[in-house]
Structure formats: structure tokens, C-alpha cells
């Protein structure tokens, strides 16, 4: 089997290389201008731009239109079977426009314009139908059974957002928890602690950023985070995006791993022609000032095109001191005081008592009588920290293609460089032991023994500064051609994401111990006074650092083919086939100067490289068409898809999917899709060996024991044989475009995800393992045999600091990371869109919402599930975004109301209610007329996010390091932000 797999991989790579490097192939014929195959069109009368987009998706051809050409024009209804040539002619009849072939692209022109391949300066070309359509591999077909949420270039401009992550995070189906720049050093939930490079992922349905697949022009980017666990959208330049498509449904049958909650596909402005520049300035009260510049240039010629985009962005940090709720002392809000007991001046702990060291002195000559018995000094853990990092990012995107007659060569490249820095809360603190030899030693109880001091070193060393550098490269080259009506393509890709982070002002505990034992007052460390009481040279000696360097690398190659298989009365049956190979690897190196005389280097022992071979097929069959005149079945289309993947490290996965589109009447379409999906375990999930495995006995509280406690043997680390997480997904959709209300479209979808074998552990709750015996029954081995216990005691991974005999072990607690948890989530998505001309202007209204009925989570298959919807760390019951827009002449204005439902804070006792949060965004723009000398092609826009400056709702939140008064998973601390953006087409 291994021999055959190797041959497949080598053959695939050789075939790709041959097709990419071959300039012509005799067996391939140049494609016609438009496909001669008859296809079924059933389009209502609608704005011309929308009609051309719908026709492009059916015909499978890329169409480029300049928005001013179609503004105010309406296409007639079109129903029947036509060639693409006939369909476009009917839609453009009487419009004064025509389609012109430019390379492999169709460009809309005025009918009287003869110069090919040109678009007037100031026009905004928009690609309405790329070769890649999210949710299907079949050219000329839309995703059957599923609903794709599309965010167009016009939507992006109307939103006023500056970055790709802002655009995606505004989608109601996205949950803000997980790895993104706003959750750094928060609770660490949902994988946020893996955010090595301060990046930003997407987390559809709240199932985790690793369970949402991100694509760039249909291809996987390199992964970010510790061991490569999420795609970093912050590296993608927003000014280069044509549109973003979101398929909120499982799609592993087409794309493989990670497509459990859905797929986010970022499509670039590859068809742009001309030159566009953009400048943006903005900021918020107290910080987060932003500066952004971008340029986009494109050119087309007969048989080819080339486009390049460059964007540079800088945003300042936002200090916690600028937001009153970003504090550990929540008493002003009616909450607790989470300020740390590690402060400067500190507190002496001796004989079970506390003695606060008085402020305003340097520890020289301090006597026991001056200490404040029974008091504790405290310090805000958020003091001198940031809640958003400083970010500086540069990105370059380029793509091009050239038609060589028989073969079209194409390629794309994304290069990004991002630097970040912010002041973080101290990661961990413990009481420091001061020996009697220390010249500043104070004995509060007269025992003459060493004392422990709760002391904060922030005032001496400064706040811990977390900074880093992220570099990413993503390149694809390929070739495509046609044999008759079949399209063939081959491509090869390479991706790399390199993340380096440095934490400064760490405390080196080894050198601190030496400085505390130093009897010389001129060089000893002094913990008994205000910050700065120790000589600066001594402070510098105990200053340490932690450096991490992670590299994710991926090579890929694929072959694709699609075309007609046979013809049914309702239309042609189309088939897509593909073979793929990927090679992934990750390396993490560290250099730490924290606990030794000198810095120590290490490399995380990870498995790899991982090699993946895959094959997939997708079939789309129109079963019934309008011409059949079947009652209540105007159209019926079936889709079948399946994918097999073989992983070198854990085995084979098989994932099918079936989709159905049923249109009982002309203005109503009902859809349904059912399939399976999976997420492959990360490199870190499969790590084994010393440093990742521990067997240790301990006494845990046990209500069932007469003594109140029971000795257990805890198994910690990664369980061998971890496999993929698996899911079953169901989506049903209703699309209604009532003929009686022109311009109205209503889409409602129901979804359910049954997610099992989720990789997790009970290690965080291991001390309650026997208290919650029923809940963790699957992970407890009661009365284990002496032979089993003896085997663990003999393991090289065994540790027994308490010298507990093997005979005392009564229960084995399996707290290892393993395929364990189950999540069952269901809900509905709703989108209402309405647009119409009103006088000389155009009005648009809309509502997008995601409502979750239930999120039931169980620690294992046999455990009772718990409802977690609407709780801290989990998706909200309701997220919604309402929109209203108006355009007239050169003016356009858009307003958005963002709603995040209230929820329950279950992390405190008794539970507390968190209020709902509603914000208002406003964007006003003006585009100068083409006849304005020097101003032609210029658009100026003013964007105001959170216009009413609504603070996040108060949340009594205890974090891993201190506490804070808002939940960064569900709210932004930026407040009202104002930005001015100027865009010029030259």
C-alpha cells in the first residue's frame, strides 16, 4: 500500500510539473468565446449587474463589469434553454452594451466602443463570476443544497472596514472567541492561547478556528499559531479583495480537513484594469490610531492579464488605562477586586500571617514593628498593559495569466510581513523566598527563618513586552486547457508562515535567587521597599526573556477536470474529478532565559512531516426543468460529492455529501444538504514522549470516601492514537424572491452539526474528577489491577514527588488529550435583502442574523450533555446586523446596526447576567464625476464605527493572569472610531 501511495504522489507531482512547464499541448484545443452547450436559465427581471452575475455562474465564464455601465439598467426576465451566447445577447438587448473577449475573460463594453482590452479610468471593474465558486468544483454550477453568503466589493466599501479580519468578524455566523488580536492574554479559551503571532482567525458557529477552512482564491494558505492551527486573515490586504464567500456548512467532501463549520473563501480583484490608490487615516479616543495606504494596478491584453496590489497598514496599541473596564479592580462596577496580591511594596507571609510592607520607604532599616500585620498590598494586574497590540503590516499580492493557444498559464503570489508589540500582564507570579543572609531581611515573627514575600517585579523590570514578526509566502502556478467541453487544470503551490515572538522583562528566578542571597547591600536584591529600591545593575542581572520561533511549511499539487457527462431532458449532467497531494510540516524552536544561569535552547518534539493524498468527485444532475411542466416541481437538481484522504500519520478518511435544490414555483427554491466532515489532529495533538506525557499519583477530594479523599493515578499528556474529529452536518435553506415585490430576496437556513471525537481533556478540571464521578465515568478506572498500576509506575513518564505507594492507588484518572468530547449545535440563519430605485436614487435595506437554538456539549459520548449556548466562552443565542443604504448621483451612505444578545456568566457563583450590546456604524461617501478635472475617479468616505460610543457590557471575568471587566470574545474595547478614506482611480 505504501508503494502504491508513493507512486501516486510521484506521478501526481510529475504530471503537474509537466503541465505547468509545457507551453502547448496538441491534444488541447483553444476554448471558444462562449460555450456552445445549451443550459437552463430561469432569471427574473432584475438589475443588469445582478442578472449578468447569475448568468455567469450558470455559464461558468468569468465576466467583468464596470459598475457605472450597468447602474440604473434592468435586464429582462430569461427562462429556457440557451447557449451562453444567446443568454447574454438576450440580457443585453437594448442596453447599449456588449461583451468583448479579453484573454479568458469577458469584459462588458459600450456597444460603440471598438478598442479591446481597455477600461476607462475611474471605473471599478468587478469580477462577477470567478472560475472558483465556493461550495462546488464544477464550472458553471452553483453549490447545490447549500447557501453561500457573498460579501461583494461594494459591500466592503459600504462597511467602512479597513482590514480583512474586521470584514469577516462582522458576519453574524462568526463567533469572536478564539485566536484573534483582541483575545490575546484574555481567558485563553477556544485556542486563543495558541496565537503565537498575534494573528486573527475566523470561528464559524463557535466550533473553533481550526474547524473553519479558509481559502485564498480557492487554495489553502499556510497556517499560523502554535503548531499551525488557524489561518491568519490579518495578512490578507483588504484593498485587493473582490469578494468574500462564506459557506456556513460542512464541506469536507470537497475540500477535506477543517471544513466542519464551513468555508471562508477570499477572492481577489484579479480582473482589475487601471490604477487605483487608497489612503486611510483614523483612530479612536485614547489610541488605536491607524494609517493605511494601498495601490492596485492591472492590465489586460489579448490573451492575458496581470494585476498587482500593495498595502501597508499601521495601527497603534490601545492601553488598558484608556478604558475604565480594562482593570482587575471591578469594585466600581459592583464586582470583586481581582487585583493581585503580588505588589510593590509587597507583603511578607510568615507563620500563616500576612504583613504588608509600608509604602514610601526603600527597605533600608525597615523593622518588624513597621509592618502592617493582617494587611495585604495589592496591585492591578492590568497596570501598564495594552488591550490591543500595535500592528504594522505590509502585503503584496500579484496574479496573472497568459493564453498560449492550447494552454493558459496562470499564477498568483501573496507575500505579507507583519510586526506587532504590546505590553502584556505578567504570565505567572509566585511568592519569593528571601534568605536570612539578605541585608534587607525582616523577620516579622522572630523565628530567624527565611521569609516569603509576595512581590511584583513590574515596577523594577517594567511590564512584560510581547513583540514579534510574522512573515508569510503563498504562491501558486498552474496551467489549464480544454478538451472539447471538458476543462483540465493542474497546479502546484507552496506556502510558508514564519512567526517569531519575544517576551522581554521576564524574571530569571535562578539569578534572582543568587541576588537575594547576596549579603552585600550594594548588589543584593531588595524586596522590602518601593519599586526601584534595588540597584539598577542588579535589576538588569535578573532580567530574562523568552523567544519562540515557529515555521509552518506546505507543498501542494493537484489535478482537476470537469465537464459534461451526459444530457438529460432537464439539462446536462456535469462531473468534476480531482487528485491532490499536500506535504505539511511544522517546527518550533525556543530560547528561554528564565530559570538558569544562561539561556537554554530547545526544539519542540513534534511528529512530521505529514503527507496527504486525496481524490474527490462531484456530480451535478438537473433532474427536472421548467419545460417538463411537472406540478410543483419547476426545477429539481441533485448533487453528489465524495472525497477520500490518506494521511501518513493517522490513516484514511472518507466523506460523502448529497445536496438537493427544489423549486416548486418560480420565485421559491428549497435546498437541503447532508454530509460528513472532519478535522485532522494538529501536530501538537499527536506529540508523544518526555515533556508531553506524565503519570503521577495524587490524593483528590472524594465525597464517596469515608476519609474524604482517594488516591488516584493521573494520566496527563497526549493519548497515543489520536485520530480526526468527525462531524455530520445538515443544512436546509429556503430562498424566496417574490415576483410581486421586485428587489426583495429572503433566505432562511436551518443547520445542525453533530460533532464527535473532539480532541480535548479534563485536565483543567482534574481536581474535581471524583466530585463529578458520573460526568467523568468514561475516564475513570475504578479499582485497577495491581499489574496495571505497576506498569505505570515502571514507565519512564512516571513521577512520584509524594512517594505514594502503588498499593494506595484506587482509581486511574485518564486526563490525557484524546478523541473525547461531543458537541451538538443547531440554529437558523436569516438574510433579508431589498433594493429599489426611488426617484433619482436607490434604496437598499437588509438584515442578516444567526440564531442558535442549542449548543449541547458533553465531555464524552456517554456523558450527559450540558447546554452552553449563551454562556461565557460559547456562541451567543443571537447575533444580527441590520443595514440601510442610499445612493444618488455621486453620493452614497450606509448605516449598520450591530446586535449581540445578552448571555450568562457561568464562571461566577451565582451566575450573572451580561447585557446585550448594540452599536451603530455609519459610512458616507462621495464619488466625483468623470468630468471634474483632477477629481475624476476620486471617492472620499467618512466612516464612523460605534457612532454612539457604546462601552462593552460589564462582565465579571476572571482571566488566567488577573481579571477584567469586559468579554473580548463578544465585544470590542475600541469605542467610537473615526476614519477618512480617499480612493482614486487613475
PDB file of C-alpha atoms in Angstrom, residues 297-437:
ATOM      1  CA  UNK A 297      -2.697  48.145 -10.763  1.00  0.00           C
ATOM      2  CA  UNK A 298      -3.945  45.882 -13.512  1.00  0.00           C
ATOM      3  CA  UNK A 299      -3.583  45.499 -17.240  1.00  0.00           C
ATOM      4  CA  UNK A 300      -5.138  43.188 -19.798  1.00  0.00           C
ATOM      5  CA  UNK A 301      -4.113  42.408 -23.358  1.00  0.00           C
ATOM      6  CA  UNK A 302      -5.346  39.942 -25.931  1.00  0.00           C
ATOM      7  CA  UNK A 303      -4.746  36.573 -24.333  1.00  0.00           C
ATOM      8  CA  UNK A 304      -3.532  37.702 -20.912  1.00  0.00           C
ATOM      9  CA  UNK A 305      -3.743  39.888 -17.856  1.00  0.00           C
ATOM     10  CA  UNK A 306      -1.668  40.964 -14.871  1.00  0.00           C
ATOM     11  CA  UNK A 307      -2.683  42.577 -11.587  1.00  0.00           C
ATOM     12  CA  UNK A 308      -0.639  43.623  -8.545  1.00  0.00           C
ATOM     13  CA  UNK A 309      -1.666  45.144  -5.223  1.00  0.00           C
ATOM     14  CA  UNK A 310       0.354  46.555  -2.344  1.00  0.00           C
ATOM     15  CA  UNK A 311      -0.951  47.629   1.056  1.00  0.00           C
ATOM     16  CA  UNK A 312       0.781  48.956   4.157  1.00  0.00           C
ATOM     17  CA  UNK A 313      -1.023  49.482   7.451  1.00  0.00           C
ATOM     18  CA  UNK A 314      -0.067  50.636  10.926  1.00  0.00           C
ATOM     19  CA  UNK A 315      -2.290  50.766  13.984  1.00  0.00           C
ATOM     20  CA  UNK A 316      -1.157  51.933  17.394  1.00  0.00           C
ATOM     21  CA  UNK A 317      -1.765  49.963  20.570  1.00  0.00           C
ATOM     22  CA  UNK A 318      -4.693  50.685  22.869  1.00  0.00           C
ATOM     23  CA  UNK A 319      -3.670  50.956  26.516  1.00  0.00           C
ATOM     24  CA  UNK A 320      -5.765  49.358  29.229  1.00  0.00           C
ATOM     25  CA  UNK A 321      -5.519  52.621  31.178  1.00  0.00           C
ATOM     26  CA  UNK A 322      -7.657  54.276  28.476  1.00  0.00           C
ATOM     27  CA  UNK A 323     -10.672  52.071  29.206  1.00  0.00           C
ATOM     28  CA  UNK A 324     -12.074  52.061  32.762  1.00  0.00           C
ATOM     29  CA  UNK A 325     -13.420  48.497  32.442  1.00  0.00           C
ATOM     30  CA  UNK A 326      -9.979  47.112  31.463  1.00  0.00           C
ATOM     31  CA  UNK A 327      -8.952  46.748  35.084  1.00  0.00           C
ATOM     32  CA  UNK A 328      -8.632  43.989  37.657  1.00  0.00           C
ATOM     33  CA  UNK A 329     -10.441  46.025  40.292  1.00  0.00           C
ATOM     34  CA  UNK A 330     -14.102  45.591  39.417  1.00  0.00           C
ATOM     35  CA  UNK A 331     -15.494  47.154  42.579  1.00  0.00           C
ATOM     36  CA  UNK A 332     -16.609  50.349  40.779  1.00  0.00           C
ATOM     37  CA  UNK A 333     -18.913  48.117  38.698  1.00  0.00           C
ATOM     38  CA  UNK A 334     -20.228  46.226  41.696  1.00  0.00           C
ATOM     39  CA  UNK A 335     -17.858  43.323  41.174  1.00  0.00           C
ATOM     40  CA  UNK A 336     -14.954  41.795  43.086  1.00  0.00           C
ATOM     41  CA  UNK A 337     -11.389  43.007  43.454  1.00  0.00           C
ATOM     42  CA  UNK A 338      -9.140  40.807  41.328  1.00  0.00           C
ATOM     43  CA  UNK A 339      -6.017  42.852  41.923  1.00  0.00           C
ATOM     44  CA  UNK A 340      -3.001  40.663  42.504  1.00  0.00           C
ATOM     45  CA  UNK A 341      -1.521  40.034  45.937  1.00  0.00           C
ATOM     46  CA  UNK A 342       1.862  40.381  44.229  1.00  0.00           C
ATOM     47  CA  UNK A 343       2.571  44.082  44.552  1.00  0.00           C
ATOM     48  CA  UNK A 344       5.338  46.595  45.157  1.00  0.00           C
ATOM     49  CA  UNK A 345       5.727  47.237  48.012  1.00  0.00           C
ATOM     50  CA  UNK A 346       4.986  43.591  48.704  1.00  0.00           C
ATOM     51  CA  UNK A 347       3.586  41.509  51.508  1.00  0.00           C
ATOM     52  CA  UNK A 348       5.534  39.173  53.820  1.00  0.00           C
ATOM     53  CA  UNK A 349       3.915  35.785  54.513  1.00  0.00           C
ATOM     54  CA  UNK A 350       5.146  34.102  57.693  1.00  0.00           C
ATOM     55  CA  UNK A 351       3.623  31.796  60.290  1.00  0.00           C
ATOM     56  CA  UNK A 352       0.326  31.728  58.410  1.00  0.00           C
ATOM     57  CA  UNK A 353       0.017  35.526  58.728  1.00  0.00           C
ATOM     58  CA  UNK A 354       0.423  38.423  56.303  1.00  0.00           C
ATOM     59  CA  UNK A 355       2.435  41.574  56.918  1.00  0.00           C
ATOM     60  CA  UNK A 356       2.055  44.384  54.388  1.00  0.00           C
ATOM     61  CA  UNK A 357       5.278  46.310  53.741  1.00  0.00           C
ATOM     62  CA  UNK A 358       4.617  50.049  54.110  1.00  0.00           C
ATOM     63  CA  UNK A 359       4.928  52.339  51.084  1.00  0.00           C
ATOM     64  CA  UNK A 360       7.148  55.386  50.868  1.00  0.00           C
ATOM     65  CA  UNK A 361      10.420  53.751  52.021  1.00  0.00           C
ATOM     66  CA  UNK A 362      13.282  51.834  50.379  1.00  0.00           C
ATOM     67  CA  UNK A 363      13.612  48.883  52.768  1.00  0.00           C
ATOM     68  CA  UNK A 364      16.816  50.137  54.380  1.00  0.00           C
ATOM     69  CA  UNK A 365      16.457  49.882  58.161  1.00  0.00           C
ATOM     70  CA  UNK A 366      12.903  48.538  57.935  1.00  0.00           C
ATOM     71  CA  UNK A 367      11.844  46.997  61.259  1.00  0.00           C
ATOM     72  CA  UNK A 368       9.199  44.377  62.030  1.00  0.00           C
ATOM     73  CA  UNK A 369       7.181  46.875  64.036  1.00  0.00           C
ATOM     74  CA  UNK A 370       6.623  48.979  60.919  1.00  0.00           C
ATOM     75  CA  UNK A 371       4.924  46.130  59.065  1.00  0.00           C
ATOM     76  CA  UNK A 372       1.122  46.139  58.788  1.00  0.00           C
ATOM     77  CA  UNK A 373       0.041  42.874  60.370  1.00  0.00           C
ATOM     78  CA  UNK A 374      -3.050  41.285  58.780  1.00  0.00           C
ATOM     79  CA  UNK A 375      -2.957  43.509  55.685  1.00  0.00           C
ATOM     80  CA  UNK A 376      -2.084  42.615  52.077  1.00  0.00           C
ATOM     81  CA  UNK A 377      -0.769  45.007  49.466  1.00  0.00           C
ATOM     82  CA  UNK A 378      -2.397  44.655  46.058  1.00  0.00           C
ATOM     83  CA  UNK A 379      -1.566  45.724  42.520  1.00  0.00           C
ATOM     84  CA  UNK A 380      -3.673  45.891  39.372  1.00  0.00           C
ATOM     85  CA  UNK A 381      -2.513  43.130  37.031  1.00  0.00           C
ATOM     86  CA  UNK A 382      -3.626  45.306  34.110  1.00  0.00           C
ATOM     87  CA  UNK A 383      -1.347  48.159  35.162  1.00  0.00           C
ATOM     88  CA  UNK A 384       0.779  49.376  32.241  1.00  0.00           C
ATOM     89  CA  UNK A 385      -0.633  46.818  29.786  1.00  0.00           C
ATOM     90  CA  UNK A 386      -2.366  47.026  26.402  1.00  0.00           C
ATOM     91  CA  UNK A 387      -5.677  45.509  25.356  1.00  0.00           C
ATOM     92  CA  UNK A 388      -4.878  45.763  21.648  1.00  0.00           C
ATOM     93  CA  UNK A 389      -1.378  45.399  20.207  1.00  0.00           C
ATOM     94  CA  UNK A 390       0.456  47.756  17.925  1.00  0.00           C
ATOM     95  CA  UNK A 391       0.353  46.243  14.448  1.00  0.00           C
ATOM     96  CA  UNK A 392       2.352  47.120  11.329  1.00  0.00           C
ATOM     97  CA  UNK A 393       1.678  45.111   8.200  1.00  0.00           C
ATOM     98  CA  UNK A 394       2.813  45.125   4.587  1.00  0.00           C
ATOM     99  CA  UNK A 395       1.305  42.842   1.958  1.00  0.00           C
ATOM    100  CA  UNK A 396       1.877  42.318  -1.742  1.00  0.00           C
ATOM    101  CA  UNK A 397      -0.498  40.368  -3.972  1.00  0.00           C
ATOM    102  CA  UNK A 398       0.034  39.619  -7.660  1.00  0.00           C
ATOM    103  CA  UNK A 399      -1.666  37.362 -10.175  1.00  0.00           C
ATOM    104  CA  UNK A 400      -1.610  36.867 -13.892  1.00  0.00           C
ATOM    105  CA  UNK A 401      -2.415  34.557 -16.761  1.00  0.00           C
ATOM    106  CA  UNK A 402      -1.397  34.126 -20.374  1.00  0.00           C
ATOM    107  CA  UNK A 403      -3.281  32.265 -23.087  1.00  0.00           C
ATOM    108  CA  UNK A 404      -0.790  30.358 -25.256  1.00  0.00           C
ATOM    109  CA  UNK A 405      -3.429  28.940 -27.548  1.00  0.00           C
ATOM    110  CA  UNK A 406      -3.765  25.394 -26.362  1.00  0.00           C
ATOM    111  CA  UNK A 407      -2.882  26.099 -22.731  1.00  0.00           C
ATOM    112  CA  UNK A 408      -3.408  29.040 -20.414  1.00  0.00           C
ATOM    113  CA  UNK A 409      -0.718  29.533 -17.793  1.00  0.00           C
ATOM    114  CA  UNK A 410      -1.620  31.267 -14.550  1.00  0.00           C
ATOM    115  CA  UNK A 411      -0.114  32.105 -11.201  1.00  0.00           C
ATOM    116  CA  UNK A 412      -0.623  34.081  -8.029  1.00  0.00           C
ATOM    117  CA  UNK A 413       1.566  35.252  -5.169  1.00  0.00           C
ATOM    118  CA  UNK A 414       0.831  36.676  -1.714  1.00  0.00           C
ATOM    119  CA  UNK A 415       3.694  37.972   0.414  1.00  0.00           C
ATOM    120  CA  UNK A 416       2.959  39.518   3.806  1.00  0.00           C
ATOM    121  CA  UNK A 417       5.068  40.904   6.632  1.00  0.00           C
ATOM    122  CA  UNK A 418       3.529  41.893   9.974  1.00  0.00           C
ATOM    123  CA  UNK A 419       5.141  43.172  13.163  1.00  0.00           C
ATOM    124  CA  UNK A 420       3.376  43.527  16.497  1.00  0.00           C
ATOM    125  CA  UNK A 421       4.067  44.601  20.059  1.00  0.00           C
ATOM    126  CA  UNK A 422       2.075  45.099  23.233  1.00  0.00           C
ATOM    127  CA  UNK A 423       2.524  45.249  26.974  1.00  0.00           C
ATOM    128  CA  UNK A 424       1.097  42.096  28.486  1.00  0.00           C
ATOM    129  CA  UNK A 425       0.077  41.114  32.007  1.00  0.00           C
ATOM    130  CA  UNK A 426       2.700  39.118  33.890  1.00  0.00           C
ATOM    131  CA  UNK A 427       2.280  35.491  32.886  1.00  0.00           C
ATOM    132  CA  UNK A 428       2.790  33.947  36.336  1.00  0.00           C
ATOM    133  CA  UNK A 429       3.933  35.002  39.774  1.00  0.00           C
ATOM    134  CA  UNK A 430       4.827  33.124  42.958  1.00  0.00           C
ATOM    135  CA  UNK A 431       5.964  34.157  46.404  1.00  0.00           C
ATOM    136  CA  UNK A 432       9.724  34.698  46.578  1.00  0.00           C
ATOM    137  CA  UNK A 433      11.790  33.211  49.405  1.00  0.00           C
ATOM    138  CA  UNK A 434      14.267  35.641  51.000  1.00  0.00           C
ATOM    139  CA  UNK A 435      17.125  34.025  52.963  1.00  0.00           C
ATOM    140  CA  UNK A 436      18.343  35.370  56.286  1.00  0.00           C
ATOM    141  CA  UNK A 437      21.620  36.477  54.668  1.00  0.00           C
TER     142      UNK A 437
END
